[in-house]
mmCIF file of C-alpha atoms in Angstrom:
data_model
loop_
_atom_site.group_PDB
_atom_site.id
_atom_site.type_symbol
_atom_site.label_atom_id
_atom_site.label_comp_id
_atom_site.label_asym_id
_atom_site.label_seq_id
_atom_site.Cartn_x
_atom_site.Cartn_y
_atom_site.Cartn_z
ATOM 1 C CA MET A 1 -0.385 -20.105 14.288
ATOM 2 C CA ARG A 2 -3.573 -18.183 14.727
ATOM 3 C CA GLY A 3 -1.886 -15.744 17.098
ATOM 4 C CA ARG A 4 0.840 -15.181 14.562
ATOM 5 C CA ALA A 5 -1.636 -14.559 11.798
ATOM 6 C CA ILE A 6 -3.429 -11.920 13.797
ATOM 7 C CA VAL A 7 -0.126 -10.263 14.652
ATOM 8 C CA ALA A 8 0.866 -10.232 10.982
ATOM 9 C CA VAL A 9 -2.346 -8.668 9.780
ATOM 10 C CA VAL A 10 -2.504 -6.121 12.592
ATOM 11 C CA ALA A 11 1.098 -5.146 11.883
ATOM 12 C CA MET A 12 0.264 -4.702 8.242
ATOM 13 C CA LEU A 13 -2.768 -2.577 8.919
ATOM 14 C CA ALA A 14 -1.037 -0.505 11.583
ATOM 15 C CA SER A 15 1.992 0.241 9.450
ATOM 16 C CA GLY A 16 0.060 1.650 6.548
ATOM 17 C CA GLY A 17 2.541 -0.193 4.401
ATOM 18 C CA LEU A 18 2.304 -2.987 1.901
ATOM 19 C CA GLY A 19 -1.074 -4.629 2.278
ATOM 20 C CA ALA A 20 -2.476 -1.979 4.565
ATOM 21 C CA GLY A 21 -6.235 -1.595 4.518
ATOM 22 C CA LEU A 22 -7.199 1.149 2.112
ATOM 23 C CA PRO A 23 -10.767 2.300 2.595
ATOM 24 C CA PRO A 24 -13.003 0.794 -0.081
ATOM 25 C CA GLY A 25 -12.878 2.716 -3.311
ATOM 26 C CA GLN A 26 -9.477 4.214 -2.682
ATOM 27 C CA ALA A 27 -7.524 1.472 -4.378
ATOM 28 C CA ARG A 28 -5.701 2.940 -7.337
ATOM 29 C CA VAL A 29 -5.198 1.436 -10.728
ATOM 30 C CA GLN A 30 -1.537 0.862 -11.429
ATOM 31 C CA ALA A 31 -1.333 0.337 -15.151
ATOM 32 C CA GLN A 32 1.621 -1.147 -16.948
ATOM 33 C CA GLY A 33 4.194 1.537 -17.127
ATOM 34 C CA ALA A 34 2.115 3.957 -15.108
ATOM 35 C CA GLY A 35 3.573 6.094 -12.356
ATOM 36 C CA GLN A 36 2.872 5.516 -8.661
ATOM 37 C CA ALA A 37 0.941 8.729 -8.201
ATOM 38 C CA GLN A 38 -1.393 8.049 -11.074
ATOM 39 C CA ALA A 39 -4.900 9.339 -10.508
ATOM 40 C CA GLN A 40 -8.003 7.209 -10.391
ATOM 41 C CA GLY A 41 -9.841 6.824 -13.649
ATOM 42 C CA GLN A 42 -6.729 6.644 -15.789
ATOM 43 C CA PRO A 43 -5.944 2.971 -15.721
ATOM 44 C CA GLN A 44 -3.827 2.991 -18.826
ATOM 45 C CA GLY A 45 -0.724 5.100 -18.387
ATOM 46 C CA GLN A 46 2.462 5.508 -20.332
ATOM 47 C CA GLY A 47 6.116 5.201 -19.429
ATOM 48 C CA GLN A 48 7.940 2.995 -16.956
ATOM 49 C CA PRO A 49 7.455 4.009 -13.324
ATOM 50 C CA GLN A 50 10.596 4.938 -11.491
ATOM 51 C CA GLY A 51 12.043 2.143 -9.448
ATOM 52 C CA GLN A 52 9.874 -0.487 -11.078
ATOM 53 C CA THR A 53 11.000 -3.145 -13.472
ATOM 54 C CA GLN A 54 8.776 -5.185 -15.720
ATOM 55 C CA GLY A 55 8.339 -8.662 -14.267
ATOM 56 C CA SER A 56 10.143 -11.266 -16.302
ATOM 57 C CA GLY A 57 7.691 -13.970 -15.336
ATOM 58 C CA ASP A 58 10.584 -16.146 -14.164
ATOM 59 C CA GLY A 59 9.391 -18.219 -11.261
ATOM 60 C CA VAL A 60 5.767 -18.252 -12.406
ATOM 61 C CA GLN A 61 4.137 -21.655 -12.027
ATOM 62 C CA SER A 62 0.569 -22.431 -13.016
ATOM 63 C CA VAL A 63 -1.199 -23.968 -10.039
ATOM 64 C CA ALA A 64 -4.800 -23.560 -11.153
ATOM 65 C CA SER A 65 -5.953 -24.674 -14.566
ATOM 66 C CA ALA A 66 -7.754 -22.105 -16.711
ATOM 67 C CA LYS A 67 -11.007 -23.780 -15.681
ATOM 68 C CA GLU A 68 -10.158 -23.408 -12.000
ATOM 69 C CA LEU A 69 -9.277 -19.744 -12.527
ATOM 70 C CA MET A 70 -12.755 -19.311 -14.002
ATOM 71 C CA GLU A 71 -14.377 -20.889 -10.955
ATOM 72 C CA LEU A 72 -12.200 -19.131 -8.374
ATOM 73 C CA LEU A 73 -11.898 -15.659 -9.814
ATOM 74 C CA VAL A 74 -13.350 -14.937 -13.253
ATOM 75 C CA ILE A 75 -16.940 -16.117 -12.764
ATOM 76 C CA PRO A 76 -17.524 -14.466 -9.362
ATOM 77 C CA ALA A 77 -15.892 -11.229 -10.525
ATOM 78 C CA SER A 78 -17.703 -11.077 -13.852
ATOM 79 C CA ASN A 79 -21.047 -11.903 -12.239
ATOM 80 C CA ALA A 80 -20.550 -8.973 -9.861
ATOM 81 C CA VAL A 81 -19.854 -6.761 -12.870
ATOM 82 C CA PHE A 82 -22.900 -8.075 -14.748
ATOM 83 C CA ASP A 83 -25.122 -7.489 -11.726
ATOM 84 C CA ALA A 84 -23.854 -3.924 -11.397
ATOM 85 C CA GLY A 85 -24.388 -3.391 -15.125
ATOM 86 C CA ALA A 86 -28.022 -4.400 -14.697
ATOM 87 C CA GLU A 87 -28.549 -2.391 -11.531
ATOM 88 C CA PRO A 88 -26.052 0.420 -10.928
ATOM 89 C CA PRO A 89 -24.513 0.656 -7.452
ATOM 90 C CA MET A 90 -26.391 2.948 -5.059
ATOM 91 C CA SER A 91 -23.597 3.857 -2.636
ATOM 92 C CA ASP A 92 -19.883 4.616 -2.658
ATOM 93 C CA GLU A 93 -19.301 1.319 -0.906
ATOM 94 C CA ALA A 94 -21.228 -0.564 -3.584
ATOM 95 C CA TRP A 95 -19.283 1.201 -6.357
ATOM 96 C CA ALA A 96 -16.040 0.341 -4.589
ATOM 97 C CA ALA A 97 -17.101 -3.290 -4.330
ATOM 98 C CA VAL A 98 -17.688 -3.441 -8.091
ATOM 99 C CA ARG A 99 -14.318 -1.821 -8.666
ATOM 100 C CA ARG A 100 -12.584 -4.471 -6.584
ATOM 101 C CA GLN A 101 -14.243 -7.204 -8.622
ATOM 102 C CA ALA A 102 -13.242 -5.469 -11.867
ATOM 103 C CA VAL A 103 -9.629 -5.335 -10.680
ATOM 104 C CA ILE A 104 -9.782 -9.056 -9.884
ATOM 105 C CA LEU A 105 -11.276 -9.660 -13.339
ATOM 106 C CA ALA A 106 -8.396 -7.753 -14.937
ATOM 107 C CA GLU A 107 -5.768 -9.545 -12.883
ATOM 108 C CA SER A 108 -7.298 -12.943 -13.551
ATOM 109 C CA ALA A 109 -6.796 -12.136 -17.243
ATOM 110 C CA ASN A 110 -3.104 -11.676 -16.451
ATOM 111 C CA LEU A 111 -3.102 -15.126 -14.861
ATOM 112 C CA LEU A 112 -4.668 -16.587 -17.995
ATOM 113 C CA MET A 113 -1.725 -15.159 -19.951
ATOM 114 C CA VAL A 114 1.091 -16.724 -17.911
ATOM 115 C CA GLY A 115 2.332 -20.192 -17.092
ATOM 116 C CA SER A 116 1.770 -23.598 -18.585
ATOM 117 C CA ARG A 117 -2.017 -23.206 -18.796
ATOM 118 C CA VAL A 118 -1.585 -21.033 -21.911
ATOM 119 C CA PRO A 119 -2.624 -23.275 -24.820
ATOM 120 C CA ASP A 120 -1.360 -21.009 -27.592
ATOM 121 C CA GLN A 121 0.257 -17.643 -28.118
ATOM 122 C CA GLY A 122 -2.365 -16.447 -30.597
ATOM 123 C CA ASP A 123 -6.097 -16.233 -29.956
ATOM 124 C CA TRP A 124 -5.773 -17.314 -26.325
ATOM 125 C CA MET A 125 -3.494 -14.418 -25.540
ATOM 126 C CA ARG A 126 -5.543 -11.933 -27.555
ATOM 127 C CA MET A 127 -8.784 -13.056 -25.936
ATOM 128 C CA SER A 128 -7.296 -12.969 -22.442
ATOM 129 C CA ARG A 129 -6.001 -9.486 -23.120
ATOM 130 C CA ALA A 130 -9.500 -8.527 -24.325
ATOM 131 C CA GLN A 131 -10.812 -9.606 -20.915
ATOM 132 C CA LEU A 132 -8.300 -7.311 -19.266
ATOM 133 C CA ASP A 133 -9.219 -4.394 -21.535
ATOM 134 C CA ALA A 134 -12.939 -4.895 -20.869
ATOM 135 C CA ALA A 135 -12.225 -4.951 -17.131
ATOM 136 C CA LEU A 136 -10.353 -1.653 -17.498
ATOM 137 C CA GLU A 137 -13.452 -0.260 -19.213
ATOM 138 C CA VAL A 138 -15.470 -1.323 -16.152
ATOM 139 C CA ILE A 139 -12.973 0.413 -13.875
ATOM 140 C CA ARG A 140 -13.231 3.640 -15.876
ATOM 141 C CA ALA A 141 -17.038 3.488 -15.723
ATOM 142 C CA VAL A 142 -16.901 2.931 -11.963
ATOM 143 C CA ASP A 143 -14.462 5.788 -11.456
ATOM 144 C CA ALA A 144 -16.793 8.029 -13.489
ATOM 145 C CA ARG A 145 -19.791 6.738 -11.469
ATOM 146 C CA ASN A 146 -21.506 6.225 -14.829
ATOM 147 C CA GLY A 147 -24.170 3.536 -14.767
ATOM 148 C CA ASP A 148 -24.704 3.554 -18.533
ATOM 149 C CA ALA A 149 -20.986 3.191 -19.176
ATOM 150 C CA LEU A 150 -20.898 0.425 -16.575
ATOM 151 C CA SER A 151 -23.668 -1.440 -18.374
ATOM 152 C CA ALA A 152 -21.830 -1.044 -21.698
ATOM 153 C CA ALA A 153 -18.590 -2.202 -20.093
ATOM 154 C CA GLY A 154 -20.426 -5.215 -18.692
ATOM 155 C CA ASP A 155 -21.554 -6.025 -22.233
ATOM 156 C CA ALA A 156 -17.931 -5.735 -23.360
ATOM 157 C CA VAL A 157 -16.881 -8.167 -20.634
ATOM 158 C CA TYR A 158 -19.632 -10.555 -21.662
ATOM 159 C CA ALA A 159 -18.494 -10.406 -25.288
ATOM 160 C CA THR A 160 -14.950 -11.408 -24.297
ATOM 161 C CA CYS A 161 -16.258 -14.349 -22.212
ATOM 162 C CA ASP A 162 -18.454 -15.469 -25.067
ATOM 163 C CA SER A 163 -15.862 -15.284 -27.838
ATOM 164 C CA CYS A 164 -13.258 -17.143 -25.788
ATOM 165 C CA HIS A 165 -15.728 -19.832 -24.701
ATOM 166 C CA THR A 166 -16.798 -20.320 -28.313
ATOM 167 C CA LYS A 167 -13.253 -21.168 -29.273
ATOM 168 C CA TYR A 168 -11.891 -22.874 -26.159
ATOM 169 C CA MET A 169 -14.660 -24.247 -23.954
ATOM 170 C CA ASP A 170 -14.559 -28.044 -23.764
ATOM 171 C CA LYS A 171 -11.081 -27.918 -25.271
ATOM 172 C CA THR A 172 -9.122 -26.414 -22.404
ATOM 173 C CA ARG A 173 -9.003 -27.172 -18.754
ATOM 174 C CA MET B 1 -27.229 -7.669 -19.307
ATOM 175 C CA ARG B 2 -28.352 -9.662 -16.320
ATOM 176 C CA GLY B 3 -30.207 -12.065 -18.616
ATOM 177 C CA ARG B 4 -27.089 -12.508 -20.658
ATOM 178 C CA ALA B 5 -24.953 -13.158 -17.623
ATOM 179 C CA ILE B 6 -27.268 -15.874 -16.427
ATOM 180 C CA VAL B 7 -27.302 -17.441 -19.890
ATOM 181 C CA ALA B 8 -23.513 -17.362 -20.009
ATOM 182 C CA VAL B 9 -23.042 -18.993 -16.639
ATOM 183 C CA VAL B 10 -25.734 -21.606 -17.196
ATOM 184 C CA ALA B 11 -24.188 -22.458 -20.571
ATOM 185 C CA MET B 12 -20.808 -22.841 -18.908
ATOM 186 C CA LEU B 13 -22.099 -25.072 -16.166
ATOM 187 C CA ALA B 14 -24.256 -27.159 -18.499
ATOM 188 C CA SER B 15 -21.480 -27.747 -20.983
ATOM 189 C CA GLY B 16 -19.094 -29.190 -18.435
ATOM 190 C CA GLY B 17 -16.451 -27.216 -20.279
ATOM 191 C CA LEU B 18 -14.165 -24.345 -19.403
ATOM 192 C CA GLY B 19 -15.365 -22.842 -16.164
ATOM 193 C CA ALA B 20 -17.798 -25.631 -15.406
ATOM 194 C CA GLY B 21 -18.624 -26.154 -11.763
ATOM 195 C CA LEU B 22 -16.350 -28.811 -10.349
ATOM 196 C CA PRO B 23 -17.577 -30.113 -6.995
ATOM 197 C CA PRO B 24 -15.546 -28.603 -4.158
ATOM 198 C CA GLY B 25 -12.298 -30.407 -3.591
ATOM 199 C CA GLN B 26 -12.121 -31.819 -7.069
ATOM 200 C CA ALA B 27 -10.152 -28.963 -8.538
ATOM 201 C CA ARG B 28 -6.827 -30.269 -9.712
ATOM 202 C CA VAL B 29 -3.463 -28.637 -9.339
ATOM 203 C CA GLN B 30 -1.951 -27.954 -12.718
ATOM 204 C CA ALA B 31 1.712 -27.395 -12.053
ATOM 205 C CA GLN B 32 4.117 -25.810 -14.487
ATOM 206 C CA GLY B 33 4.955 -28.459 -16.988
ATOM 207 C CA ALA B 34 2.546 -30.935 -15.442
ATOM 208 C CA GLY B 35 0.227 -33.019 -17.580
ATOM 209 C CA GLN B 36 -3.529 -32.542 -17.667
ATOM 210 C CA ALA B 37 -4.324 -35.831 -15.970
ATOM 211 C CA GLN B 38 -2.061 -35.086 -13.033
ATOM 212 C CA ALA B 39 -3.335 -36.538 -9.787
ATOM 213 C CA GLN B 40 -4.240 -34.503 -6.740
ATOM 214 C CA GLY B 41 -1.503 -34.054 -4.226
ATOM 215 C CA GLN B 42 1.248 -33.768 -6.774
ATOM 216 C CA PRO B 43 1.267 -30.092 -7.470
ATOM 217 C CA GLN B 44 4.808 -29.958 -8.792
ATOM 218 C CA GLY B 45 5.198 -31.973 -11.968
ATOM 219 C CA GLN B 46 7.891 -32.217 -14.569
ATOM 220 C CA GLY B 47 7.871 -31.880 -18.325
ATOM 221 C CA GLN B 48 5.809 -29.723 -20.656
ATOM 222 C CA PRO B 49 2.213 -30.884 -21.079
ATOM 223 C CA GLN B 50 1.209 -31.778 -24.572
ATOM 224 C CA GLY B 51 -0.571 -29.028 -26.413
ATOM 225 C CA GLN B 52 0.417 -26.418 -23.852
ATOM 226 C CA THR B 53 2.891 -23.640 -24.325
ATOM 227 C CA GLN B 54 4.512 -21.607 -21.613
ATOM 228 C CA GLY B 55 2.856 -18.186 -21.473
ATOM 229 C CA SER B 56 5.196 -15.491 -22.679
ATOM 230 C CA GLY B 57 3.610 -12.876 -20.469
ATOM 231 C CA ASP B 58 3.109 -10.653 -23.508
ATOM 232 C CA GLY B 59 -0.046 -8.673 -22.990
ATOM 233 C CA VAL B 60 0.223 -8.718 -19.199
ATOM 234 C CA GLN B 61 -0.609 -5.354 -17.631
ATOM 235 C CA SER B 62 -0.495 -4.644 -13.918
ATOM 236 C CA VAL B 63 -3.840 -3.201 -12.886
ATOM 237 C CA ALA B 64 -3.587 -3.682 -9.121
ATOM 238 C CA SER B 65 -0.557 -2.544 -7.181
ATOM 239 C CA ALA B 66 1.174 -5.114 -4.980
ATOM 240 C CA LYS B 67 -0.628 -3.544 -2.024
ATOM 241 C CA GLU B 68 -3.997 -3.960 -3.724
ATOM 242 C CA LEU B 69 -3.192 -7.585 -4.527
ATOM 243 C CA MET B 70 -2.569 -8.082 -0.813
ATOM 244 C CA GLU B 71 -5.946 -6.602 0.072
ATOM 245 C CA LEU B 72 -7.913 -8.340 -2.672
ATOM 246 C CA LEU B 73 -6.355 -11.777 -2.696
ATOM 247 C CA VAL B 74 -3.338 -12.474 -0.485
ATOM 248 C CA ILE B 75 -4.676 -11.386 2.908
ATOM 249 C CA PRO B 76 -8.090 -13.110 2.641
ATOM 250 C CA ALA B 77 -6.498 -16.282 1.267
ATOM 251 C CA SER B 78 -3.685 -16.415 3.810
ATOM 252 C CA ASN B 79 -6.050 -15.701 6.698
ATOM 253 C CA ALA B 80 -8.193 -18.664 5.609
ATOM 254 C CA VAL B 81 -5.046 -20.804 5.584
ATOM 255 C CA PHE B 82 -3.964 -19.534 9.005
ATOM 256 C CA ASP B 83 -7.397 -20.220 10.458
ATOM 257 C CA ALA B 84 -7.361 -23.769 9.081
ATOM 258 C CA GLY B 85 -3.847 -24.245 10.459
ATOM 259 C CA ALA B 86 -5.133 -23.332 13.910
ATOM 260 C CA GLU B 87 -8.293 -25.403 13.634
ATOM 261 C CA PRO B 88 -8.257 -28.163 11.016
ATOM 262 C CA PRO B 89 -11.254 -28.408 8.681
ATOM 263 C CA MET B 90 -13.975 -30.778 9.898
ATOM 264 C CA SER B 91 -15.638 -31.683 6.608
ATOM 265 C CA ASP B 92 -14.744 -32.358 2.994
ATOM 266 C CA GLU B 93 -16.365 -29.084 2.076
ATOM 267 C CA ALA B 94 -14.258 -27.201 4.606
ATOM 268 C CA TRP B 95 -11.056 -28.859 3.348
ATOM 269 C CA ALA B 96 -12.043 -27.957 -0.193
ATOM 270 C CA ALA B 97 -12.634 -24.352 0.829
ATOM 271 C CA VAL B 98 -9.108 -24.149 2.292
ATOM 272 C CA ARG B 99 -7.717 -25.680 -0.871
ATOM 273 C CA ARG B 100 -9.402 -23.026 -2.997
ATOM 274 C CA GLN B 101 -7.867 -20.300 -0.855
ATOM 275 C CA ALA B 102 -4.438 -21.943 -1.101
ATOM 276 C CA VAL B 103 -4.744 -22.017 -4.894
ATOM 277 C CA ILE B 104 -5.649 -18.310 -4.857
ATOM 278 C CA LEU B 105 -2.644 -17.695 -2.586
ATOM 279 C CA ALA B 106 -0.371 -19.495 -5.047
ATOM 280 C CA GLU B 107 -1.793 -17.686 -8.048
ATOM 281 C CA SER B 108 -1.582 -14.307 -6.334
ATOM 282 C CA ALA B 109 2.143 -15.031 -5.977
ATOM 283 C CA ASN B 110 2.239 -15.432 -9.757
ATOM 284 C CA LEU B 111 0.617 -12.009 -10.067
ATOM 285 C CA LEU B 112 3.276 -10.528 -7.785
ATOM 286 C CA MET B 113 5.893 -11.848 -10.218
ATOM 287 C CA VAL B 114 4.522 -10.252 -13.394
ATOM 288 C CA GLY B 115 3.928 -6.772 -14.726
ATOM 289 C CA SER B 116 5.169 -3.356 -13.758
ATOM 290 C CA ARG B 117 4.515 -3.839 -10.035
ATOM 291 C CA VAL B 118 7.689 -5.930 -9.773
ATOM 292 C CA PRO B 119 10.223 -3.658 -8.044
ATOM 293 C CA ASP B 120 13.272 -5.845 -8.665
ATOM 294 C CA GLN B 121 14.250 -9.159 -10.187
ATOM 295 C CA GLY B 122 16.051 -10.390 -7.072
ATOM 296 C CA ASP B 123 14.556 -10.697 -3.598
ATOM 297 C CA TRP B 124 11.085 -9.667 -4.750
ATOM 298 C CA MET B 125 10.931 -12.520 -7.206
ATOM 299 C CA ARG B 126 12.455 -15.026 -4.785
ATOM 300 C CA MET B 127 10.096 -14.019 -1.988
ATOM 301 C CA SER B 128 7.062 -14.125 -4.255
ATOM 302 C CA ARG B 129 8.099 -17.562 -5.423
ATOM 303 C CA ALA B 130 8.471 -18.587 -1.771
ATOM 304 C CA GLN B 131 4.824 -17.599 -1.257
ATOM 305 C CA LEU B 132 3.871 -19.859 -4.142
ATOM 306 C CA ASP B 133 5.925 -22.753 -2.764
ATOM 307 C CA ALA B 134 4.394 -22.367 0.696
ATOM 308 C CA ALA B 135 0.930 -22.345 -0.865
ATOM 309 C CA LEU B 136 1.791 -25.584 -2.668
ATOM 310 C CA GLU B 137 2.763 -27.033 0.721
ATOM 311 C CA VAL B 138 -0.699 -26.077 1.987
ATOM 312 C CA ILE B 139 -2.298 -27.786 -1.010
ATOM 313 C CA ARG B 140 -0.340 -30.975 -0.353
ATOM 314 C CA ALA B 141 -1.383 -30.940 3.308
ATOM 315 C CA VAL B 142 -5.008 -30.440 2.311
ATOM 316 C CA ASP B 143 -4.874 -33.231 -0.251
ATOM 317 C CA ALA B 144 -3.402 -35.499 2.463
ATOM 318 C CA ARG B 145 -6.104 -34.315 4.910
ATOM 319 C CA ASN B 146 -3.248 -33.794 7.384
ATOM 320 C CA GLY B 147 -3.991 -31.164 10.023
ATOM 321 C CA ASP B 148 -0.448 -31.123 11.429
ATOM 322 C CA ALA B 149 1.039 -30.663 7.972
ATOM 323 C CA LEU B 150 -1.530 -27.945 7.332
ATOM 324 C CA SER B 151 -0.464 -26.124 10.486
ATOM 325 C CA ALA B 152 3.208 -26.421 9.480
ATOM 326 C CA ALA B 153 2.367 -25.199 5.968
ATOM 327 C CA GLY B 154 0.523 -22.261 7.486
ATOM 328 C CA ASP B 155 3.680 -21.421 9.427
ATOM 329 C CA ALA B 156 5.631 -21.595 6.163
ATOM 330 C CA VAL B 157 3.169 -19.189 4.554
ATOM 331 C CA TYR B 158 3.494 -16.856 7.522
ATOM 332 C CA ALA B 159 7.278 -16.906 7.248
ATOM 333 C CA THR B 160 7.108 -15.832 3.600
ATOM 334 C CA CYS B 161 4.716 -12.970 4.431
ATOM 335 C CA ASP B 162 6.943 -11.856 7.260
ATOM 336 C CA SER B 163 10.248 -11.923 5.384
ATOM 337 C CA CYS B 164 8.829 -10.039 2.419
ATOM 338 C CA HIS B 165 7.138 -7.428 4.612
ATOM 339 C CA THR B 166 10.381 -6.908 6.509
ATOM 340 C CA LYS B 167 12.114 -5.943 3.309
ATOM 341 C CA TYR B 168 9.368 -4.275 1.279
ATOM 342 C CA MET B 169 6.558 -3.014 3.464
ATOM 343 C CA ASP B 170 6.312 0.803 3.392
ATOM 344 C CA LYS B 171 8.603 0.778 0.358
ATOM 345 C CA THR B 172 6.301 -0.739 -2.239
ATOM 346 C CA ARG B 173 2.740 -0.056 -3.231
#
């Protein structure tokens, strides 16, 4: 099994294809409806990319509860963002690391919006979407290498955590 | 900002509510349609849980490409599963760590199935769902503390990686 795993990962990295190792900081934001060649720093594009369809969500199955998603993804990612908001990254690698965590924060918001863990289609969905939007603000600040904007974006992330916890904490698992 | 972040996390942990720190290994699988009190080791339940609605996916926006999801979530999680398949965990903490990675692997399959990164509604969706099912097999093996089953589940995960890469690698970002 281990031999196979190594073969799989090496093949992936060697091919430059799906899952190949981009150097840190070169991951691109692919926004809903945004084209493949979209530039960094423009995470919110328009129009449906050629050859892409919008996922129907068929086949989605919640495996983690919302609480587990917090522990596994949201809390580590948001803490990395908060830390960077307090003390701006000092190297390209450090900026890229924050960007990766912001992308995870955005995608964990997508997970909060799908499957059976969704408790309602109103505030829960709006608040989860607010998490995604705040994460996009972090990504824009990172791409602009703007520490002040990063700090403000971190505050925006915090506000989305806080408002959702006020309504749902202790009520949702 | 840093002060706020610490306050937020401490409040979360102290409250025992959403995002509270479950001891490793105590995270529960919440399957689609499975009730809140579902026992460990039964990740695939039936029926809609009370007070839960199925997420419509409205508001979902792809931020990472499929390739970025591989780098951020799928590859680290699957490598942890492969490693544990080769050498079974030796402590409760180590089993719990594998379980967390298997949950991330399952949830990253959900991400592959939503948003504009979905290239088609056929094989892509089936293969992504296969990743989720293989991850559930890992979770069952972990919950049974069964090293042989874990190794077999790791092989199942590998097979899903391999079949999807054969079709999509170099064609999808």
